Short mmCIF file of C-alpha atoms in Angstrom, two decimals:
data_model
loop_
_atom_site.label_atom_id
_atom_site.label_comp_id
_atom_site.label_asym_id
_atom_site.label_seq_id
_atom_site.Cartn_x
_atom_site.Cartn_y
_atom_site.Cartn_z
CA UNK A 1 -14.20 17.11 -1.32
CA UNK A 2 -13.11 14.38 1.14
CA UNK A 3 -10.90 11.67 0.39
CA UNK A 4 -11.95 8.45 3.02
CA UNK A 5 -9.42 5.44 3.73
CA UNK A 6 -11.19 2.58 5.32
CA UNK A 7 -9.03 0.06 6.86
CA UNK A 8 -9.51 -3.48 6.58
CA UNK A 9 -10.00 -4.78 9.87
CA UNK A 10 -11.69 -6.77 10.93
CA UNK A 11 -13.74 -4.39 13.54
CA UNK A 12 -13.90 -1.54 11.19
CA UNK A 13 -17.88 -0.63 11.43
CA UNK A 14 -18.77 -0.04 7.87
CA UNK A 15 -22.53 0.48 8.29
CA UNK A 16 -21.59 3.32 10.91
CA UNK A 17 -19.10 4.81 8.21
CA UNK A 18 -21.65 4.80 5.41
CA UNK A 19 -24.81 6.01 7.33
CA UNK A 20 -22.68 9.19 8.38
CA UNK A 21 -21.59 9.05 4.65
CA UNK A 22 -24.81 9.52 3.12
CA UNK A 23 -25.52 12.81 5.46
CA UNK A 24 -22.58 14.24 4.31
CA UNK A 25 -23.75 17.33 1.19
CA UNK A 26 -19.82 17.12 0.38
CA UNK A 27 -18.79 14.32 -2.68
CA UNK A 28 -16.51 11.90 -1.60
CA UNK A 29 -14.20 8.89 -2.80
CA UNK A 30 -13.74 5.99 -0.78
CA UNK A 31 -10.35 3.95 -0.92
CA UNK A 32 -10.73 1.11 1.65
CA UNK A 33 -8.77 -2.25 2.58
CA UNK A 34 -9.47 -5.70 3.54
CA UNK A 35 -6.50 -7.04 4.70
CA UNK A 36 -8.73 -9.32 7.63
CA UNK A 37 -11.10 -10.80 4.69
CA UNK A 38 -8.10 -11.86 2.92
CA UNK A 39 -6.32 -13.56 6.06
CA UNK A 40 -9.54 -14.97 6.53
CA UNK A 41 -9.99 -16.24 3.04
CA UNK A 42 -6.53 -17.41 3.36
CA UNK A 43 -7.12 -19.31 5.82
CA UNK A 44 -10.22 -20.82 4.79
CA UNK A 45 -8.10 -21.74 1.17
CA UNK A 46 -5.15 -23.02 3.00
CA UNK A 47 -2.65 -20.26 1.56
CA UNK A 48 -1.08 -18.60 4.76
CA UNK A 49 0.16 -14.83 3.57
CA UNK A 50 3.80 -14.26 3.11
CA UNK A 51 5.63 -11.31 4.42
CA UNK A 52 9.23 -9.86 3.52
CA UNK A 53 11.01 -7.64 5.53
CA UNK A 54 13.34 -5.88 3.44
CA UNK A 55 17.11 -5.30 4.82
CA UNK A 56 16.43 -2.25 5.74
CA UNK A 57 13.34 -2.58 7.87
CA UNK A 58 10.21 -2.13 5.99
CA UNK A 59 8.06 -5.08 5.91
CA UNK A 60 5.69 -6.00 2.72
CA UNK A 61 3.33 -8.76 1.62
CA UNK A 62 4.83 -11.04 -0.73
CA UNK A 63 2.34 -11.38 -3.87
CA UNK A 64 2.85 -14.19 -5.74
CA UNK A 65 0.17 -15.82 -8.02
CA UNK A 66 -1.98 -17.57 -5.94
CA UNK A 67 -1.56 -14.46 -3.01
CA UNK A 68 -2.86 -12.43 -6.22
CA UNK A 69 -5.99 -14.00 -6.63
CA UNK A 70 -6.64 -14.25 -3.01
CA UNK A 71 -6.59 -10.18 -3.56
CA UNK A 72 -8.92 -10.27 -6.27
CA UNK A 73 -11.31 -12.21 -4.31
CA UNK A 74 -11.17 -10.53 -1.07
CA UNK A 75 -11.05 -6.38 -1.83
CA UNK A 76 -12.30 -6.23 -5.79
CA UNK A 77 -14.39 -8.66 -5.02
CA UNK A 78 -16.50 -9.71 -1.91
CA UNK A 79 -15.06 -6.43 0.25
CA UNK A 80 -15.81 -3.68 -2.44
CA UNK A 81 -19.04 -5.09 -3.75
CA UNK A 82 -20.18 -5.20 0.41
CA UNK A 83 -19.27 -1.92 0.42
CA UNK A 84 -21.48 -0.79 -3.01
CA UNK A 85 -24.03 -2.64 -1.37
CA UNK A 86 -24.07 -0.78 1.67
CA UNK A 87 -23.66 2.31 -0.03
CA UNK A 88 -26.70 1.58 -2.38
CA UNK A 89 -28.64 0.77 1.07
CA UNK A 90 -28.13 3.86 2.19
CA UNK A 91 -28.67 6.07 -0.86
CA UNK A 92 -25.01 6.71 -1.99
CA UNK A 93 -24.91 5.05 -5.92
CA UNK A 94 -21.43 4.05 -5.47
CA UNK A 95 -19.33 2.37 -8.00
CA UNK A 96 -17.23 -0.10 -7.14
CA UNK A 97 -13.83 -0.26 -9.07
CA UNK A 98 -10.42 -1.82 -8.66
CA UNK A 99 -7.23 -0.32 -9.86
CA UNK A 100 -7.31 -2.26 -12.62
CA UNK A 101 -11.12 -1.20 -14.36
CA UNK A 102 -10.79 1.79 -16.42
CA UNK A 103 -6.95 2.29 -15.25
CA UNK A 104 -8.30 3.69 -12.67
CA UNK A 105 -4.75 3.33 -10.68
CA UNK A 106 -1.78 3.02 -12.68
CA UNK A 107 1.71 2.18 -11.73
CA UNK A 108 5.03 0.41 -11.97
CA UNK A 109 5.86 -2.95 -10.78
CA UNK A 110 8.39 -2.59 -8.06
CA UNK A 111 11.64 -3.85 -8.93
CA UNK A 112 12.63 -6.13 -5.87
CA UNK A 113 13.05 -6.22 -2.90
CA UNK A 114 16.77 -6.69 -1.01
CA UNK A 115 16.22 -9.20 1.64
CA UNK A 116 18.13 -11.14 3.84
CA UNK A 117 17.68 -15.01 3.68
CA UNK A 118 20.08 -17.79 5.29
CA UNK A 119 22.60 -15.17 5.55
CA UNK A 120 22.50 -14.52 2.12
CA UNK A 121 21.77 -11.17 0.14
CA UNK A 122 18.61 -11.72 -2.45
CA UNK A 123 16.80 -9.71 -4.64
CA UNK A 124 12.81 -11.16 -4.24
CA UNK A 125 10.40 -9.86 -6.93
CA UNK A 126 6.59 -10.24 -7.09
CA UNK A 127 2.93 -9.20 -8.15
CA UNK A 128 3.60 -5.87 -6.66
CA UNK A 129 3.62 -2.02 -7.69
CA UNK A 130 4.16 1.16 -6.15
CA UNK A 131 0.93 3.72 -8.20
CA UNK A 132 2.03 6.45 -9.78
CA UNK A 133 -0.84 7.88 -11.34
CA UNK A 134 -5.24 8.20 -10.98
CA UNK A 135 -7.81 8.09 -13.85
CA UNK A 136 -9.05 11.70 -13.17
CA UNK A 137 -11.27 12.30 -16.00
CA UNK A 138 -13.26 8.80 -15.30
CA UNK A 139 -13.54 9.51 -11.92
CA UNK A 140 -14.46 13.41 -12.09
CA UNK A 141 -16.58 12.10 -14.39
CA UNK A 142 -18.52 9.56 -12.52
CA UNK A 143 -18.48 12.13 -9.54
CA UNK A 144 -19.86 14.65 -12.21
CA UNK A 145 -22.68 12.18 -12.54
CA UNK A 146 -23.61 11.75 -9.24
CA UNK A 147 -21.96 8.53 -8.42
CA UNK A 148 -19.56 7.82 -5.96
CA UNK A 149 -16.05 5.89 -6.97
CA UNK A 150 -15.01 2.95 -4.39
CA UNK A 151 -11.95 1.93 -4.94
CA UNK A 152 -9.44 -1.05 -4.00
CA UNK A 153 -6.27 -2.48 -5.15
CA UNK A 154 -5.14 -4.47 -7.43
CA UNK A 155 -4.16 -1.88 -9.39
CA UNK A 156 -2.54 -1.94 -13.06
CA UNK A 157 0.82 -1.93 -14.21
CA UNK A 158 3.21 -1.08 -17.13
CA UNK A 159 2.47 -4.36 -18.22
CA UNK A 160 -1.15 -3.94 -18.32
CA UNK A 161 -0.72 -6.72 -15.35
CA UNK A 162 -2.55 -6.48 -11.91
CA UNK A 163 -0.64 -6.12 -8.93
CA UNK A 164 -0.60 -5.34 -5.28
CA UNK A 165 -0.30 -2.55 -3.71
CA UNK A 166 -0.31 -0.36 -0.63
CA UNK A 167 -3.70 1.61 0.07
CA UNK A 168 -1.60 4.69 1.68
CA UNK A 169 0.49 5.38 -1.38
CA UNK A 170 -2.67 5.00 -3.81
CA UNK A 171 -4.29 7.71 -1.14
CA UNK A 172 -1.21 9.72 -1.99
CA UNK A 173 -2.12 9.53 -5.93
CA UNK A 174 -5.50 10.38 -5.60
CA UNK A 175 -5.14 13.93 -3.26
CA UNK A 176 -2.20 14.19 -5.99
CA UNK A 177 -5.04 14.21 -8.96
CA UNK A 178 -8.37 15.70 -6.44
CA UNK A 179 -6.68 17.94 -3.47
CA UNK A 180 -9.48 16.91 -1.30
CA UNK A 181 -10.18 19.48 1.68
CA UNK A 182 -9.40 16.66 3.84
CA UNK A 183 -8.22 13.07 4.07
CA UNK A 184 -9.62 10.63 6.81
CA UNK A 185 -8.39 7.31 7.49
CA UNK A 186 -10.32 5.22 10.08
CA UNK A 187 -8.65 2.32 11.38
CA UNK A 188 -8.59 -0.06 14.56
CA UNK A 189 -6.93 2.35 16.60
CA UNK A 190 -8.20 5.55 18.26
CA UNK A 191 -5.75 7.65 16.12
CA UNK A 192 -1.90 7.44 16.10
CA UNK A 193 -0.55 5.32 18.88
CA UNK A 194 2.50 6.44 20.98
CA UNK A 195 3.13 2.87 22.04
CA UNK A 196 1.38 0.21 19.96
CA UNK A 197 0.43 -1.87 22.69
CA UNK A 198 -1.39 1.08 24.36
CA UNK A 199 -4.26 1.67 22.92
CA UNK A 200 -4.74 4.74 25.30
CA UNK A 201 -1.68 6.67 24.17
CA UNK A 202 -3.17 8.24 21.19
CA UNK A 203 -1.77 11.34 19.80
CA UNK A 204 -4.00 14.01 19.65
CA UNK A 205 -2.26 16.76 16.96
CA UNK A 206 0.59 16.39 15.07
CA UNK A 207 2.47 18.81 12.65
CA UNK A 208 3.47 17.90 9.20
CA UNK A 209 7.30 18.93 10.59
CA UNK A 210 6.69 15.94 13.62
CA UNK A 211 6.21 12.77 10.90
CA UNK A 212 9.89 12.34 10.20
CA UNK A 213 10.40 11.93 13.89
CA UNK A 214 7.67 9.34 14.04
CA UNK A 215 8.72 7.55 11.15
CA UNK A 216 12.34 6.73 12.76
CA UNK A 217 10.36 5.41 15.81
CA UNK A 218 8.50 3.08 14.71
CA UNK A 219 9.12 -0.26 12.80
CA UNK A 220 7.48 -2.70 10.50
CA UNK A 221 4.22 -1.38 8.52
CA UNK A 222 3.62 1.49 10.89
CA UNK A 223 7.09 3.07 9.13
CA UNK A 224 5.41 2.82 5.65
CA UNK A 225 2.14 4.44 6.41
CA UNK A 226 3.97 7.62 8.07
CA UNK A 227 6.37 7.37 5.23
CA UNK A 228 2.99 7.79 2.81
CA UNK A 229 1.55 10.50 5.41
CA UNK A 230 4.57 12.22 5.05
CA UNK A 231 4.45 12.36 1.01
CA UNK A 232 1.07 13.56 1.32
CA UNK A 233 1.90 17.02 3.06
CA UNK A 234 5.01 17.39 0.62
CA UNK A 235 2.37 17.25 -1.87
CA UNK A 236 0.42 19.74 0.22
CA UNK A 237 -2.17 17.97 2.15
CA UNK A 238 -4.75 20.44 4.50
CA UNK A 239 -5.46 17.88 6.94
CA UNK A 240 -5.10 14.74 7.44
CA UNK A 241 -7.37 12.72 10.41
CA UNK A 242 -6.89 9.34 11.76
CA UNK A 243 -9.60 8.03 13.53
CA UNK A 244 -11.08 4.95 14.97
CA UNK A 245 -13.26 3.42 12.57
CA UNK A 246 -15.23 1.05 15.08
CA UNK A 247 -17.39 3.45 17.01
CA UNK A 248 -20.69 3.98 16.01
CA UNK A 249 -20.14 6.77 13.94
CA UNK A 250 -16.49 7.28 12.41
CA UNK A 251 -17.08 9.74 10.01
CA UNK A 252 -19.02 12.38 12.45
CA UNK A 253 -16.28 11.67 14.95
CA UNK A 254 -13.35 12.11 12.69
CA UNK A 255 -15.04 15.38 11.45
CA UNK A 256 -15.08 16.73 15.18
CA UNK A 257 -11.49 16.09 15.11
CA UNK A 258 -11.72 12.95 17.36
CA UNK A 259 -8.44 10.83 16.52
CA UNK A 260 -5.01 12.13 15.45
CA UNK A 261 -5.28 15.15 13.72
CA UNK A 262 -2.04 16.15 11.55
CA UNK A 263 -2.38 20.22 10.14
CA UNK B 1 31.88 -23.71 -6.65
CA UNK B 2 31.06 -21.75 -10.01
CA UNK B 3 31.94 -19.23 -11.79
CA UNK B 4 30.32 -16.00 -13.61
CA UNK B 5 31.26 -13.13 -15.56
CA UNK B 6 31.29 -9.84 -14.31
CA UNK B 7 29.14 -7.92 -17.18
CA UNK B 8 30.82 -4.69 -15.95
CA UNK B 9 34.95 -5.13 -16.01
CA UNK B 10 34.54 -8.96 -17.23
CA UNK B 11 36.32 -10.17 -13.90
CA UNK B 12 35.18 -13.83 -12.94
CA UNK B 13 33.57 -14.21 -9.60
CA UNK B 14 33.14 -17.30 -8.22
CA UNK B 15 29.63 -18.16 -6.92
CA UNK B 16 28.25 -21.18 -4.25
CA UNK B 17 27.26 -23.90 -5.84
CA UNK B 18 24.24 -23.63 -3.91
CA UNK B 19 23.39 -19.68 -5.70
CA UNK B 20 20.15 -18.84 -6.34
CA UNK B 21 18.78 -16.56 -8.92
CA UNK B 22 18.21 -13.12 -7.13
CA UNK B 23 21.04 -13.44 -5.10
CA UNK B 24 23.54 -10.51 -5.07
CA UNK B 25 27.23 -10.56 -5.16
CA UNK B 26 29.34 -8.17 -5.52
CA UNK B 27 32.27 -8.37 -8.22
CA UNK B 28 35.66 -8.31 -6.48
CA UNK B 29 37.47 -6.42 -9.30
CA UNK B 30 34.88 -3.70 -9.82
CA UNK B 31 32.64 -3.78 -6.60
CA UNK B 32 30.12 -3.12 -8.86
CA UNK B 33 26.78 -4.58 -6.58
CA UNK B 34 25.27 -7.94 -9.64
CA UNK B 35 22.68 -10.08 -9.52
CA UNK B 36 22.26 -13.56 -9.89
CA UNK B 37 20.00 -12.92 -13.01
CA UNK B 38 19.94 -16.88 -13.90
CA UNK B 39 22.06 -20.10 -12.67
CA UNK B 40 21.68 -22.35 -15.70
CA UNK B 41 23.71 -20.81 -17.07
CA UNK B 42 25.79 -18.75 -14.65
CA UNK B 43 24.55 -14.94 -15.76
CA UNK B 44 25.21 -12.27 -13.74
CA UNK B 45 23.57 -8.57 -14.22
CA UNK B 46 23.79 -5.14 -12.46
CA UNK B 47 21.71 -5.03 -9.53
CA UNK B 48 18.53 -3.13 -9.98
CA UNK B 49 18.24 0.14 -6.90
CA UNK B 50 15.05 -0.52 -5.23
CA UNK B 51 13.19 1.74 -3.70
CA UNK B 52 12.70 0.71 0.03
CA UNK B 53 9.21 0.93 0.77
CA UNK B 54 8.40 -1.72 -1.07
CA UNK B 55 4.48 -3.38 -2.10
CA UNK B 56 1.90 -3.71 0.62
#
């Protein structure tokens, strides 16, 4: 089984990802993002997105209300449903579900964040949630039946509440509950990225042993997602590839090994 | 300025008048690490340990 993590991107090239989808004999589940629909939405609404960066470097989203609903809109709605669409197009019944429908992702509303603000120390708490757990039997079942789960964020919490949260971690839950063979995450990048602003500095392999490493290089987001990379092979993840999803056809490149490849 | 109680060893810690809720002092008797749980009135709680990657 393959676990796929499509970024939300603005130049991610879904119809490329599905069509090599659908000639794949291997069941999948599809996690993906839509992080430019929502700053476009935003945008278009007239509610700019908030970010935190917490006092010890790792930036977030700040989720209040209104940013909540904006989330609803943009992945479980008018992202995912594109994506069932396209899926349907090409002969994959997908279902499209959000954390939230069946409890399909659970977890636990994060308990604030420590950030710095006019030189003052403040805990800042929102509509956000770190998942801690998968509906396995739903979506064995529905995988059982021939369908295909694609899945988005928000996902539930302990107070049966909807919240944000970060696609990486949720990828962490599910290999938790499937072990998928392999995990591939396509993004706007041609794989990892020595220097960000370099597109051609990609890193071809990378150990499990060489994240850590990484992790203290890099700042902002980046730091999360090889934080979430890194849970993934303590859990004992095979392989992991990270590949550009705007070529023509991301999943038969990422299979070849085109991208990073961490083994 | 104001003043709170420190839920801990019961110390008072004075607080800007300016303090917001979420804010985080730390109680000068104790040095147990409080938060600014609610400003009308002044209460004052053990801060919660975060985990630092935090949301989206």
């Amino acid at each position: 089984m393959l676990l796929i993590k499509i970024g939300g991107g603005k130049d991610i090239n879904l119809k490329g990802i599905i069509s090599d989808l659908a000639a794949l004999q291997e069941a999948f589940l599809i996690v993906h993002g839509a992080n430019a629909l929502r700053d476009q939405l935003a945008e278009a609404l007239g509610l700019p997105r908030k970010t935190l960066t917490s006092v010890s470097g790792y930036s977030s989203v700040y989720s209040d209300e209104a940013a909540l609903d904006l989330l609803l809109m943009a992945y479980a709605g008018l992202k995912n449903k594109r994506i069932v669409e396209l899926c349907q197009q090409h002969g994959i019944n997908a279902v499209g579900l959000s954390g939230v429908d069946g409890r399909v992702i659970q977890g636990r509303r994060n308990r604030g964040i420590r950030v710095r603000q006019n030189g003052r120390l403040r805990i800042v708490r929102d509509f956000s949630g770190k998942p801690q757990s998968v509906n396995r039997e739903l979506l064995q079942w529905l995988l059982d039946h021939g369908y295909t789960p694609v899945l988005t964020v928000p996902i539930i919490d302990e107070h049966q509440t909807a919240v944000n949260s970060e696609n990486d971690d949720i990828v962490v839950q599910l290999h938790k509950a499937f072990q998928p063979r392999m995990i591939i995450q396509l993004i706007e990048a041609p794989g990892l990225l020595a220097d960000h602003q370099d597109p051609r500095s990609w890193v071809e392999h990378l150990s499990p042993t060489q994240l850590e490493g990484w992790e203290a290089r890099v700042t902002g987001r980046m730091k999360r997602k090889l934080l979430a990379l890194r849970r993934l092979f303590e859990q004992g993840a095979r392989t992991v590839i990270i590949s550009d999803g705007r070529g023509p056809h991301p999943i038969k490149d990422a299979l070849k090994g085109k991208g990073t490849v961490i083994r | 300025m104001l003043t709170g109680l420190c839920p801990l060893c019961d110390a008072r810690i004075q607080l800007e008048a300016d303090v917001l809720p979420g804010e985080l002092v730390e109680c000068p008797e104790c040095a147990m690490e409080l938060e600014v749980v609610s400003t009308h009135p002044i209460r004052l709680a053990e801060a919660p340990q975060e985990e630092e990657d935090w949301g989206e």
